[in-house]
Amino acid sequence: MASWTGQLELKVEHRGGRSAASRQYHQGAYKIARPIYPDGSGQVYYYVMNPGGGYVGGDRYRMELELGEGASALMTTQSSTKIYRTPKEPVFQLTRIALEAGSYLEWLPDSVIAYRDSRYRQQTEIRMDRSAALILGEIVTPGWSPDGAHFSYDEITLKTMIEMDGVPVLFDHLRLRPGEQPIRGLGRMDGYTHVGSLFVIGPLATRTFIEELAETLDLNRIGCIGMSELIIPGFGVRILGDSSQAIETLFGRIANAVRERWFGWGPISLRKY
């Protein structure tokens, strides 16, 4: 087995009225910024960084996140994940997340940008207590190409698996291969260039909450949007659009509604620019 290009391990626990890292390790092309507490909620913010500026063929990354009982964290990236040419081996990203009772994680990274002749495979495995809560987002966009083509990458594969109390409750598999599929057509990208996925899970994600949230969101302004209730308390959102910023804005509105309704917190405060 090839070695990891970058590794990150982080455990967050709730102590003394706020959440903080009890264990932290990073190696190679992964770094993590100092914790930030932007408000009085006690939730900790962490920015994951890749000093190399982008991923290339054969890169392999591993991230392990664990939230202890009652802990709360918001994880994001410093910038977009850029996937460059992968002439031999694809880029591989493995993320494992464990959420103990009463914990809450917002994992809202910047978009994955796939450039010409690139292949990217991502696997996300989540184990969570049924009393924990989670917001998990991801956005995929095509990178610039010399000929102006939008879909010049070779492959993007995203797999997300969630277990609740040891029982599999969600499996999401998104695979885009422009060279093998009519990628622009109906049932694929439907003429759009960007795709976003968001999963919101928690004991307070009742059908009433989901219906009220859907009514407050102007779902027709971005592109093609689907919002579905899950078999567990929660829902998933899939968006096809032409702008990362528009998708991020909608994800932010959903996350802020969750923060306010479930925890009585103010909106997310990310400072990246």
PDB file of C-alpha atoms in Angstrom:
ATOM      1  CA  MET A   1       0.000   0.000   0.000  1.00  0.00           C
ATOM      2  CA  ALA A   2       1.358   3.403  -0.984  1.00  0.00           C
ATOM      3  CA  SER A   3       2.050   5.917   1.769  1.00  0.00           C
ATOM      4  CA  TRP A   4      -0.173   8.900   2.491  1.00  0.00           C
ATOM      5  CA  THR A   5       0.669  12.276   0.962  1.00  0.00           C
ATOM      6  CA  GLY A   6      -1.042  13.977   3.878  1.00  0.00           C
ATOM      7  CA  GLN A   7      -2.659  12.814   7.117  1.00  0.00           C
ATOM      8  CA  LEU A   8      -4.769  14.605   9.687  1.00  0.00           C
ATOM      9  CA  GLU A   9      -6.187  13.276  12.958  1.00  0.00           C
ATOM     10  CA  LEU A  10      -8.287  15.438  15.246  1.00  0.00           C
ATOM     11  CA  LYS A  11     -10.376  14.665  18.311  1.00  0.00           C
ATOM     12  CA  VAL A  12     -12.532  17.423  19.799  1.00  0.00           C
ATOM     13  CA  GLU A  13     -14.045  17.255  23.291  1.00  0.00           C
ATOM     14  CA  HIS A  14     -16.275  19.599  25.252  1.00  0.00           C
ATOM     15  CA  ARG A  15     -14.569  20.983  28.331  1.00  0.00           C
ATOM     16  CA  GLY A  16     -15.139  24.019  30.497  1.00  0.00           C
ATOM     17  CA  GLY A  17     -18.010  25.401  28.453  1.00  0.00           C
ATOM     18  CA  ARG A  18     -16.400  25.111  25.034  1.00  0.00           C
ATOM     19  CA  SER A  19     -15.069  22.531  22.577  1.00  0.00           C
ATOM     20  CA  ALA A  20     -11.343  22.048  22.022  1.00  0.00           C
ATOM     21  CA  ALA A  21      -8.908  19.526  20.581  1.00  0.00           C
ATOM     22  CA  SER A  22      -7.815  16.794  22.964  1.00  0.00           C
ATOM     23  CA  ARG A  23      -5.730  15.094  20.284  1.00  0.00           C
ATOM     24  CA  GLN A  24      -4.262  16.579  17.118  1.00  0.00           C
ATOM     25  CA  TYR A  25      -1.836  15.219  14.535  1.00  0.00           C
ATOM     26  CA  HIS A  26      -0.968  16.241  11.005  1.00  0.00           C
ATOM     27  CA  GLN A  27       1.705  14.983   8.645  1.00  0.00           C
ATOM     28  CA  GLY A  28       2.868  15.714   5.126  1.00  0.00           C
ATOM     29  CA  ALA A  29       0.755  17.970   2.926  1.00  0.00           C
ATOM     30  CA  TYR A  30      -1.982  18.487   5.517  1.00  0.00           C
ATOM     31  CA  LYS A  31      -1.985  21.306   8.047  1.00  0.00           C
ATOM     32  CA  ILE A  32      -4.607  22.646  10.405  1.00  0.00           C
ATOM     33  CA  ALA A  33      -4.881  26.253  11.526  1.00  0.00           C
ATOM     34  CA  ARG A  34      -5.200  27.349  15.130  1.00  0.00           C
ATOM     35  CA  PRO A  35      -8.711  27.020  16.601  1.00  0.00           C
ATOM     36  CA  ILE A  36     -11.080  29.957  16.318  1.00  0.00           C
ATOM     37  CA  TYR A  37     -14.003  30.853  18.594  1.00  0.00           C
ATOM     38  CA  PRO A  38     -15.928  33.526  16.669  1.00  0.00           C
ATOM     39  CA  ASP A  39     -18.879  33.736  19.062  1.00  0.00           C
ATOM     40  CA  GLY A  40     -20.018  32.737  22.515  1.00  0.00           C
ATOM     41  CA  SER A  41     -21.510  29.382  21.521  1.00  0.00           C
ATOM     42  CA  GLY A  42     -18.435  27.384  22.530  1.00  0.00           C
ATOM     43  CA  GLN A  43     -18.250  25.824  19.076  1.00  0.00           C
ATOM     44  CA  VAL A  44     -14.725  25.620  17.673  1.00  0.00           C
ATOM     45  CA  TYR A  45     -13.802  26.400  14.055  1.00  0.00           C
ATOM     46  CA  TYR A  46     -10.904  24.688  12.283  1.00  0.00           C
ATOM     47  CA  TYR A  47      -9.442  25.418   8.843  1.00  0.00           C
ATOM     48  CA  VAL A  48      -7.772  22.520   7.021  1.00  0.00           C
ATOM     49  CA  MET A  49      -4.909  23.608   4.744  1.00  0.00           C
ATOM     50  CA  ASN A  50      -2.846  22.065   1.970  1.00  0.00           C
ATOM     51  CA  PRO A  51       0.344  24.145   1.598  1.00  0.00           C
ATOM     52  CA  GLY A  52       1.099  22.460  -1.732  1.00  0.00           C
ATOM     53  CA  GLY A  53      -1.645  24.369  -3.510  1.00  0.00           C
ATOM     54  CA  GLY A  54      -3.191  21.411  -5.311  1.00  0.00           C
ATOM     55  CA  TYR A  55      -3.430  17.649  -5.741  1.00  0.00           C
ATOM     56  CA  VAL A  56      -1.623  15.692  -8.463  1.00  0.00           C
ATOM     57  CA  GLY A  57      -1.643  12.125  -9.733  1.00  0.00           C
ATOM     58  CA  GLY A  58      -1.069   9.473  -7.080  1.00  0.00           C
ATOM     59  CA  ASP A  59      -1.678  11.780  -4.099  1.00  0.00           C
ATOM     60  CA  ARG A  60      -3.436  10.036  -1.211  1.00  0.00           C
ATOM     61  CA  TYR A  61      -4.941  11.872   1.754  1.00  0.00           C
ATOM     62  CA  ARG A  62      -6.394  10.570   5.011  1.00  0.00           C
ATOM     63  CA  MET A  63      -8.445  12.566   7.505  1.00  0.00           C
ATOM     64  CA  GLU A  64      -9.856  11.230  10.794  1.00  0.00           C
ATOM     65  CA  LEU A  65     -12.219  13.424  12.822  1.00  0.00           C
ATOM     66  CA  GLU A  66     -13.763  12.467  16.152  1.00  0.00           C
ATOM     67  CA  LEU A  67     -16.139  14.523  18.281  1.00  0.00           C
ATOM     68  CA  GLY A  68     -16.618  13.479  21.874  1.00  0.00           C
ATOM     69  CA  GLU A  69     -19.868  13.637  23.806  1.00  0.00           C
ATOM     70  CA  GLY A  70     -21.453  17.088  23.554  1.00  0.00           C
ATOM     71  CA  ALA A  71     -18.619  18.551  21.459  1.00  0.00           C
ATOM     72  CA  SER A  72     -19.282  20.933  18.573  1.00  0.00           C
ATOM     73  CA  ALA A  73     -17.017  21.870  15.671  1.00  0.00           C
ATOM     74  CA  LEU A  74     -17.159  23.542  12.297  1.00  0.00           C
ATOM     75  CA  MET A  75     -14.586  22.248   9.834  1.00  0.00           C
ATOM     76  CA  THR A  76     -13.805  23.910   6.533  1.00  0.00           C
ATOM     77  CA  THR A  77     -10.900  24.378   4.147  1.00  0.00           C
ATOM     78  CA  GLN A  78      -8.740  27.414   3.563  1.00  0.00           C
ATOM     79  CA  SER A  79      -9.462  27.319  -0.173  1.00  0.00           C
ATOM     80  CA  SER A  80     -10.765  25.117  -2.962  1.00  0.00           C
ATOM     81  CA  THR A  81      -9.317  21.651  -3.527  1.00  0.00           C
ATOM     82  CA  LYS A  82      -7.664  21.780  -6.954  1.00  0.00           C
ATOM     83  CA  ILE A  83      -7.156  18.496  -8.808  1.00  0.00           C
ATOM     84  CA  TYR A  84      -4.559  18.693 -11.577  1.00  0.00           C
ATOM     85  CA  ARG A  85      -3.585  16.167 -14.267  1.00  0.00           C
ATOM     86  CA  THR A  86      -3.382  12.563 -13.106  1.00  0.00           C
ATOM     87  CA  PRO A  87      -1.718  10.713 -16.009  1.00  0.00           C
ATOM     88  CA  LYS A  88      -1.223   7.465 -14.070  1.00  0.00           C
ATOM     89  CA  GLU A  89      -2.957   7.214 -10.701  1.00  0.00           C
ATOM     90  CA  PRO A  90      -6.028   9.153  -9.482  1.00  0.00           C
ATOM     91  CA  VAL A  91      -6.054  11.366  -6.417  1.00  0.00           C
ATOM     92  CA  PHE A  92      -7.645   9.581  -3.448  1.00  0.00           C
ATOM     93  CA  GLN A  93      -9.193  11.205  -0.364  1.00  0.00           C
ATOM     94  CA  LEU A  94     -10.325   9.116   2.624  1.00  0.00           C
ATOM     95  CA  THR A  95     -12.269  10.843   5.407  1.00  0.00           C
ATOM     96  CA  ARG A  96     -13.489   9.035   8.529  1.00  0.00           C
ATOM     97  CA  ILE A  97     -15.744  10.812  11.017  1.00  0.00           C
ATOM     98  CA  ALA A  98     -17.016   9.599  14.412  1.00  0.00           C
ATOM     99  CA  LEU A  99     -19.682  11.543  16.315  1.00  0.00           C
ATOM    100  CA  GLU A 100     -20.468  10.613  19.910  1.00  0.00           C
ATOM    101  CA  ALA A 101     -23.701  11.328  21.780  1.00  0.00           C
ATOM    102  CA  GLY A 102     -24.933  14.912  21.587  1.00  0.00           C
ATOM    103  CA  SER A 103     -22.078  16.113  19.383  1.00  0.00           C
ATOM    104  CA  TYR A 104     -22.517  18.388  16.364  1.00  0.00           C
ATOM    105  CA  LEU A 105     -20.287  18.707  13.296  1.00  0.00           C
ATOM    106  CA  GLU A 106     -20.540  21.106  10.379  1.00  0.00           C
ATOM    107  CA  TRP A 107     -18.207  19.911   7.606  1.00  0.00           C
ATOM    108  CA  LEU A 108     -18.403  22.553   4.877  1.00  0.00           C
ATOM    109  CA  PRO A 109     -15.292  22.477   2.684  1.00  0.00           C
ATOM    110  CA  ASP A 110     -14.727  24.699  -0.319  1.00  0.00           C
ATOM    111  CA  SER A 111     -15.395  23.238  -3.737  1.00  0.00           C
ATOM    112  CA  VAL A 112     -13.425  20.510  -5.473  1.00  0.00           C
ATOM    113  CA  ILE A 113     -12.147  21.888  -8.799  1.00  0.00           C
ATOM    114  CA  ALA A 114     -11.241  19.197 -11.319  1.00  0.00           C
ATOM    115  CA  TYR A 115      -8.961  20.344 -14.135  1.00  0.00           C
ATOM    116  CA  ARG A 116      -8.241  18.820 -17.514  1.00  0.00           C
ATOM    117  CA  ASP A 117      -7.227  15.115 -17.546  1.00  0.00           C
ATOM    118  CA  SER A 118      -7.752  14.735 -13.796  1.00  0.00           C
ATOM    119  CA  ARG A 119      -9.232  11.867 -11.786  1.00  0.00           C
ATOM    120  CA  TYR A 120     -10.436  12.251  -8.204  1.00  0.00           C
ATOM    121  CA  ARG A 121     -11.895   9.596  -5.895  1.00  0.00           C
ATOM    122  CA  GLN A 122     -13.257  10.451  -2.471  1.00  0.00           C
ATOM    123  CA  GLN A 123     -14.571   8.130   0.223  1.00  0.00           C
ATOM    124  CA  THR A 124     -16.283   9.483   3.344  1.00  0.00           C
ATOM    125  CA  GLU A 125     -17.201   7.113   6.184  1.00  0.00           C
ATOM    126  CA  ILE A 126     -19.244   8.406   9.126  1.00  0.00           C
ATOM    127  CA  ARG A 127     -20.249   6.674  12.352  1.00  0.00           C
ATOM    128  CA  MET A 128     -22.624   8.644  14.531  1.00  0.00           C
ATOM    129  CA  ASP A 129     -24.764   8.281  17.628  1.00  0.00           C
ATOM    130  CA  ARG A 130     -28.451   8.851  16.962  1.00  0.00           C
ATOM    131  CA  SER A 131     -28.397  11.856  19.317  1.00  0.00           C
ATOM    132  CA  ALA A 132     -25.578  13.522  17.338  1.00  0.00           C
ATOM    133  CA  ALA A 133     -26.134  16.067  14.560  1.00  0.00           C
ATOM    134  CA  LEU A 134     -24.326  16.596  11.280  1.00  0.00           C
ATOM    135  CA  ILE A 135     -24.174  18.968   8.328  1.00  0.00           C
ATOM    136  CA  LEU A 136     -22.064  17.554   5.502  1.00  0.00           C
ATOM    137  CA  GLY A 137     -21.562  19.501   2.286  1.00  0.00           C
ATOM    138  CA  GLU A 138     -19.557  19.191  -0.916  1.00  0.00           C
ATOM    139  CA  ILE A 139     -19.408  21.038  -4.236  1.00  0.00           C
ATOM    140  CA  VAL A 140     -17.783  19.870  -7.474  1.00  0.00           C
ATOM    141  CA  THR A 141     -16.855  22.239 -10.293  1.00  0.00           C
ATOM    142  CA  PRO A 142     -14.922  21.911 -13.563  1.00  0.00           C
ATOM    143  CA  GLY A 143     -11.630  23.749 -13.800  1.00  0.00           C
ATOM    144  CA  TRP A 144     -10.337  26.002 -16.536  1.00  0.00           C
ATOM    145  CA  SER A 145      -9.386  24.300 -19.790  1.00  0.00           C
ATOM    146  CA  PRO A 146      -7.305  25.758 -22.670  1.00  0.00           C
ATOM    147  CA  ASP A 147     -10.054  24.999 -25.185  1.00  0.00           C
ATOM    148  CA  GLY A 148     -12.804  26.377 -22.965  1.00  0.00           C
ATOM    149  CA  ALA A 149     -14.438  22.977 -22.427  1.00  0.00           C
ATOM    150  CA  HIS A 150     -16.314  22.644 -19.134  1.00  0.00           C
ATOM    151  CA  PHE A 151     -15.966  18.888 -18.689  1.00  0.00           C
ATOM    152  CA  SER A 152     -12.351  18.129 -19.554  1.00  0.00           C
ATOM    153  CA  TYR A 153     -11.641  16.097 -16.400  1.00  0.00           C
ATOM    154  CA  ASP A 154     -11.661  12.304 -16.682  1.00  0.00           C
ATOM    155  CA  GLU A 155     -13.418  11.216 -13.494  1.00  0.00           C
ATOM    156  CA  ILE A 156     -14.928  12.380 -10.225  1.00  0.00           C
ATOM    157  CA  THR A 157     -16.203   9.712  -7.832  1.00  0.00           C
ATOM    158  CA  LEU A 158     -17.637  10.632  -4.430  1.00  0.00           C
ATOM    159  CA  LYS A 159     -18.852   7.945  -2.019  1.00  0.00           C
ATOM    160  CA  THR A 160     -20.480   8.799   1.308  1.00  0.00           C
ATOM    161  CA  MET A 161     -21.472   6.131   3.835  1.00  0.00           C
ATOM    162  CA  ILE A 162     -23.155   6.858   7.167  1.00  0.00           C
ATOM    163  CA  GLU A 163     -23.846   4.459  10.030  1.00  0.00           C
ATOM    164  CA  MET A 164     -26.063   5.368  12.970  1.00  0.00           C
ATOM    165  CA  ASP A 165     -25.624   3.270  16.106  1.00  0.00           C
ATOM    166  CA  GLY A 166     -23.853   0.679  13.955  1.00  0.00           C
ATOM    167  CA  VAL A 167     -26.608   0.420  11.334  1.00  0.00           C
ATOM    168  CA  PRO A 168     -26.007   1.638   7.750  1.00  0.00           C
ATOM    169  CA  VAL A 169     -28.505   4.433   7.059  1.00  0.00           C
ATOM    170  CA  LEU A 170     -27.128   6.291   4.028  1.00  0.00           C
ATOM    171  CA  PHE A 171     -25.041   5.500   0.970  1.00  0.00           C
ATOM    172  CA  ASP A 172     -24.539   8.199  -1.645  1.00  0.00           C
ATOM    173  CA  HIS A 173     -22.496   7.541  -4.775  1.00  0.00           C
ATOM    174  CA  LEU A 174     -21.844  10.309  -7.283  1.00  0.00           C
ATOM    175  CA  ARG A 175     -19.747   9.379 -10.305  1.00  0.00           C
ATOM    176  CA  LEU A 176     -19.024  11.702 -13.224  1.00  0.00           C
ATOM    177  CA  ARG A 177     -17.050  10.436 -16.228  1.00  0.00           C
ATOM    178  CA  PRO A 178     -17.485  12.941 -19.063  1.00  0.00           C
ATOM    179  CA  GLY A 179     -15.622  10.779 -21.581  1.00  0.00           C
ATOM    180  CA  GLU A 180     -17.990   7.847 -21.052  1.00  0.00           C
ATOM    181  CA  GLN A 181     -21.308   9.576 -20.338  1.00  0.00           C
ATOM    182  CA  PRO A 182     -23.491  12.188 -22.057  1.00  0.00           C
ATOM    183  CA  ILE A 183     -22.600  14.424 -19.134  1.00  0.00           C
ATOM    184  CA  ARG A 184     -24.589  17.464 -20.230  1.00  0.00           C
ATOM    185  CA  GLY A 185     -27.779  15.553 -20.880  1.00  0.00           C
ATOM    186  CA  LEU A 186     -30.968  14.905 -18.944  1.00  0.00           C
ATOM    187  CA  GLY A 187     -30.379  12.679 -15.946  1.00  0.00           C
ATOM    188  CA  ARG A 188     -26.752  13.816 -15.682  1.00  0.00           C
ATOM    189  CA  MET A 189     -25.821  17.500 -15.399  1.00  0.00           C
ATOM    190  CA  ASP A 190     -28.845  18.674 -17.403  1.00  0.00           C
ATOM    191  CA  GLY A 191     -26.913  21.527 -19.001  1.00  0.00           C
ATOM    192  CA  TYR A 192     -25.330  22.770 -15.750  1.00  0.00           C
ATOM    193  CA  THR A 193     -21.646  22.729 -14.788  1.00  0.00           C
ATOM    194  CA  HIS A 194     -21.596  22.563 -10.961  1.00  0.00           C
ATOM    195  CA  VAL A 195     -23.076  20.002  -8.561  1.00  0.00           C
ATOM    196  CA  GLY A 196     -23.536  20.388  -4.813  1.00  0.00           C
ATOM    197  CA  SER A 197     -24.659  17.877  -2.188  1.00  0.00           C
ATOM    198  CA  LEU A 198     -25.684  18.608   1.400  1.00  0.00           C
ATOM    199  CA  PHE A 199     -26.828  16.206   4.116  1.00  0.00           C
ATOM    200  CA  VAL A 200     -28.401  17.440   7.346  1.00  0.00           C
ATOM    201  CA  ILE A 201     -28.974  14.837  10.068  1.00  0.00           C
ATOM    202  CA  GLY A 202     -30.101  15.259  13.656  1.00  0.00           C
ATOM    203  CA  PRO A 203     -32.883  14.378  16.098  1.00  0.00           C
ATOM    204  CA  LEU A 204     -34.519  17.786  15.527  1.00  0.00           C
ATOM    205  CA  ALA A 205     -34.772  17.295  11.753  1.00  0.00           C
ATOM    206  CA  THR A 206     -38.485  16.572  11.896  1.00  0.00           C
ATOM    207  CA  ARG A 207     -40.748  16.591   8.865  1.00  0.00           C
ATOM    208  CA  THR A 208     -42.253  19.856  10.102  1.00  0.00           C
ATOM    209  CA  PHE A 209     -38.798  21.454  10.296  1.00  0.00           C
ATOM    210  CA  ILE A 210     -37.914  20.227   6.803  1.00  0.00           C
ATOM    211  CA  GLU A 211     -41.167  21.493   5.292  1.00  0.00           C
ATOM    212  CA  GLU A 212     -40.865  24.891   6.985  1.00  0.00           C
ATOM    213  CA  LEU A 213     -37.248  25.200   5.864  1.00  0.00           C
ATOM    214  CA  ALA A 214     -38.147  24.384   2.261  1.00  0.00           C
ATOM    215  CA  GLU A 215     -40.800  27.104   2.289  1.00  0.00           C
ATOM    216  CA  THR A 216     -38.300  29.751   3.412  1.00  0.00           C
ATOM    217  CA  LEU A 217     -35.714  28.900   0.730  1.00  0.00           C
ATOM    218  CA  ASP A 218     -36.121  30.270  -2.769  1.00  0.00           C
ATOM    219  CA  LEU A 219     -35.203  27.002  -4.460  1.00  0.00           C
ATOM    220  CA  ASN A 220     -35.870  28.216  -7.989  1.00  0.00           C
ATOM    221  CA  ARG A 221     -33.202  30.929  -8.163  1.00  0.00           C
ATOM    222  CA  ILE A 222     -30.092  28.769  -8.531  1.00  0.00           C
ATOM    223  CA  GLY A 223     -30.730  25.926 -10.965  1.00  0.00           C
ATOM    224  CA  CYS A 224     -32.093  22.426 -10.537  1.00  0.00           C
ATOM    225  CA  ILE A 225     -32.612  21.462  -6.891  1.00  0.00           C
ATOM    226  CA  GLY A 226     -33.903  18.350  -5.169  1.00  0.00           C
ATOM    227  CA  MET A 227     -34.619  18.128  -1.426  1.00  0.00           C
ATOM    228  CA  SER A 228     -35.533  14.745   0.079  1.00  0.00           C
ATOM    229  CA  GLU A 229     -36.293  13.440   3.551  1.00  0.00           C
ATOM    230  CA  LEU A 230     -34.068  10.555   4.700  1.00  0.00           C
ATOM    231  CA  ILE A 231     -35.120   7.332   6.437  1.00  0.00           C
ATOM    232  CA  ILE A 232     -33.579   8.772   9.612  1.00  0.00           C
ATOM    233  CA  PRO A 233     -34.261  12.262  10.999  1.00  0.00           C
ATOM    234  CA  GLY A 234     -32.649  14.375   8.303  1.00  0.00           C
ATOM    235  CA  PHE A 235     -32.684  15.377   4.659  1.00  0.00           C
ATOM    236  CA  GLY A 236     -30.471  15.606   1.612  1.00  0.00           C
ATOM    237  CA  VAL A 237     -30.137  18.379  -0.954  1.00  0.00           C
ATOM    238  CA  ARG A 238     -28.696  18.032  -4.455  1.00  0.00           C
ATOM    239  CA  ILE A 239     -28.108  21.131  -6.565  1.00  0.00           C
ATOM    240  CA  LEU A 240     -27.136  21.534 -10.208  1.00  0.00           C
ATOM    241  CA  GLY A 241     -26.015  25.057 -11.043  1.00  0.00           C
ATOM    242  CA  ASP A 242     -23.413  27.240 -12.723  1.00  0.00           C
ATOM    243  CA  SER A 243     -21.887  29.021  -9.719  1.00  0.00           C
ATOM    244  CA  SER A 244     -20.034  27.741  -6.658  1.00  0.00           C
ATOM    245  CA  GLN A 245     -20.883  30.929  -4.795  1.00  0.00           C
ATOM    246  CA  ALA A 246     -24.617  30.488  -5.366  1.00  0.00           C
ATOM    247  CA  ILE A 247     -24.500  26.908  -4.083  1.00  0.00           C
ATOM    248  CA  GLU A 248     -22.373  27.918  -1.085  1.00  0.00           C
ATOM    249  CA  THR A 249     -24.847  30.687  -0.275  1.00  0.00           C
ATOM    250  CA  LEU A 250     -27.768  28.267  -0.204  1.00  0.00           C
ATOM    251  CA  PHE A 251     -25.814  25.778   1.906  1.00  0.00           C
ATOM    252  CA  GLY A 252     -24.988  28.609   4.299  1.00  0.00           C
ATOM    253  CA  ARG A 253     -28.633  29.595   4.607  1.00  0.00           C
ATOM    254  CA  ILE A 254     -29.588  26.020   5.435  1.00  0.00           C
ATOM    255  CA  ALA A 255     -26.779  25.695   7.988  1.00  0.00           C
ATOM    256  CA  ASN A 256     -27.717  29.003   9.606  1.00  0.00           C
ATOM    257  CA  ALA A 257     -31.349  27.902   9.897  1.00  0.00           C
ATOM    258  CA  VAL A 258     -30.200  24.723  11.633  1.00  0.00           C
ATOM    259  CA  ARG A 259     -27.951  26.678  13.983  1.00  0.00           C
ATOM    260  CA  GLU A 260     -30.726  29.073  14.941  1.00  0.00           C
ATOM    261  CA  ARG A 261     -33.571  26.579  15.259  1.00  0.00           C
ATOM    262  CA  TRP A 262     -31.686  23.726  16.894  1.00  0.00           C
ATOM    263  CA  PHE A 263     -29.121  25.519  19.055  1.00  0.00           C
ATOM    264  CA  GLY A 264     -30.112  29.177  19.278  1.00  0.00           C
ATOM    265  CA  TRP A 265     -26.815  30.223  17.677  1.00  0.00           C
ATOM    266  CA  GLY A 266     -26.023  33.034  15.289  1.00  0.00           C
ATOM    267  CA  PRO A 267     -24.965  32.563  11.657  1.00  0.00           C
ATOM    268  CA  ILE A 268     -21.704  30.991  10.522  1.00  0.00           C
ATOM    269  CA  SER A 269     -18.811  33.451  10.505  1.00  0.00           C
ATOM    270  CA  LEU A 270     -16.145  32.340   8.021  1.00  0.00           C
ATOM    271  CA  ARG A 271     -13.354  34.752   7.086  1.00  0.00           C
ATOM    272  CA  LYS A 272     -11.414  33.461   4.094  1.00  0.00           C
ATOM    273  CA  TYR A 273     -10.956  36.456   1.834  1.00  0.00           C
TER     274      TYR A 273
END
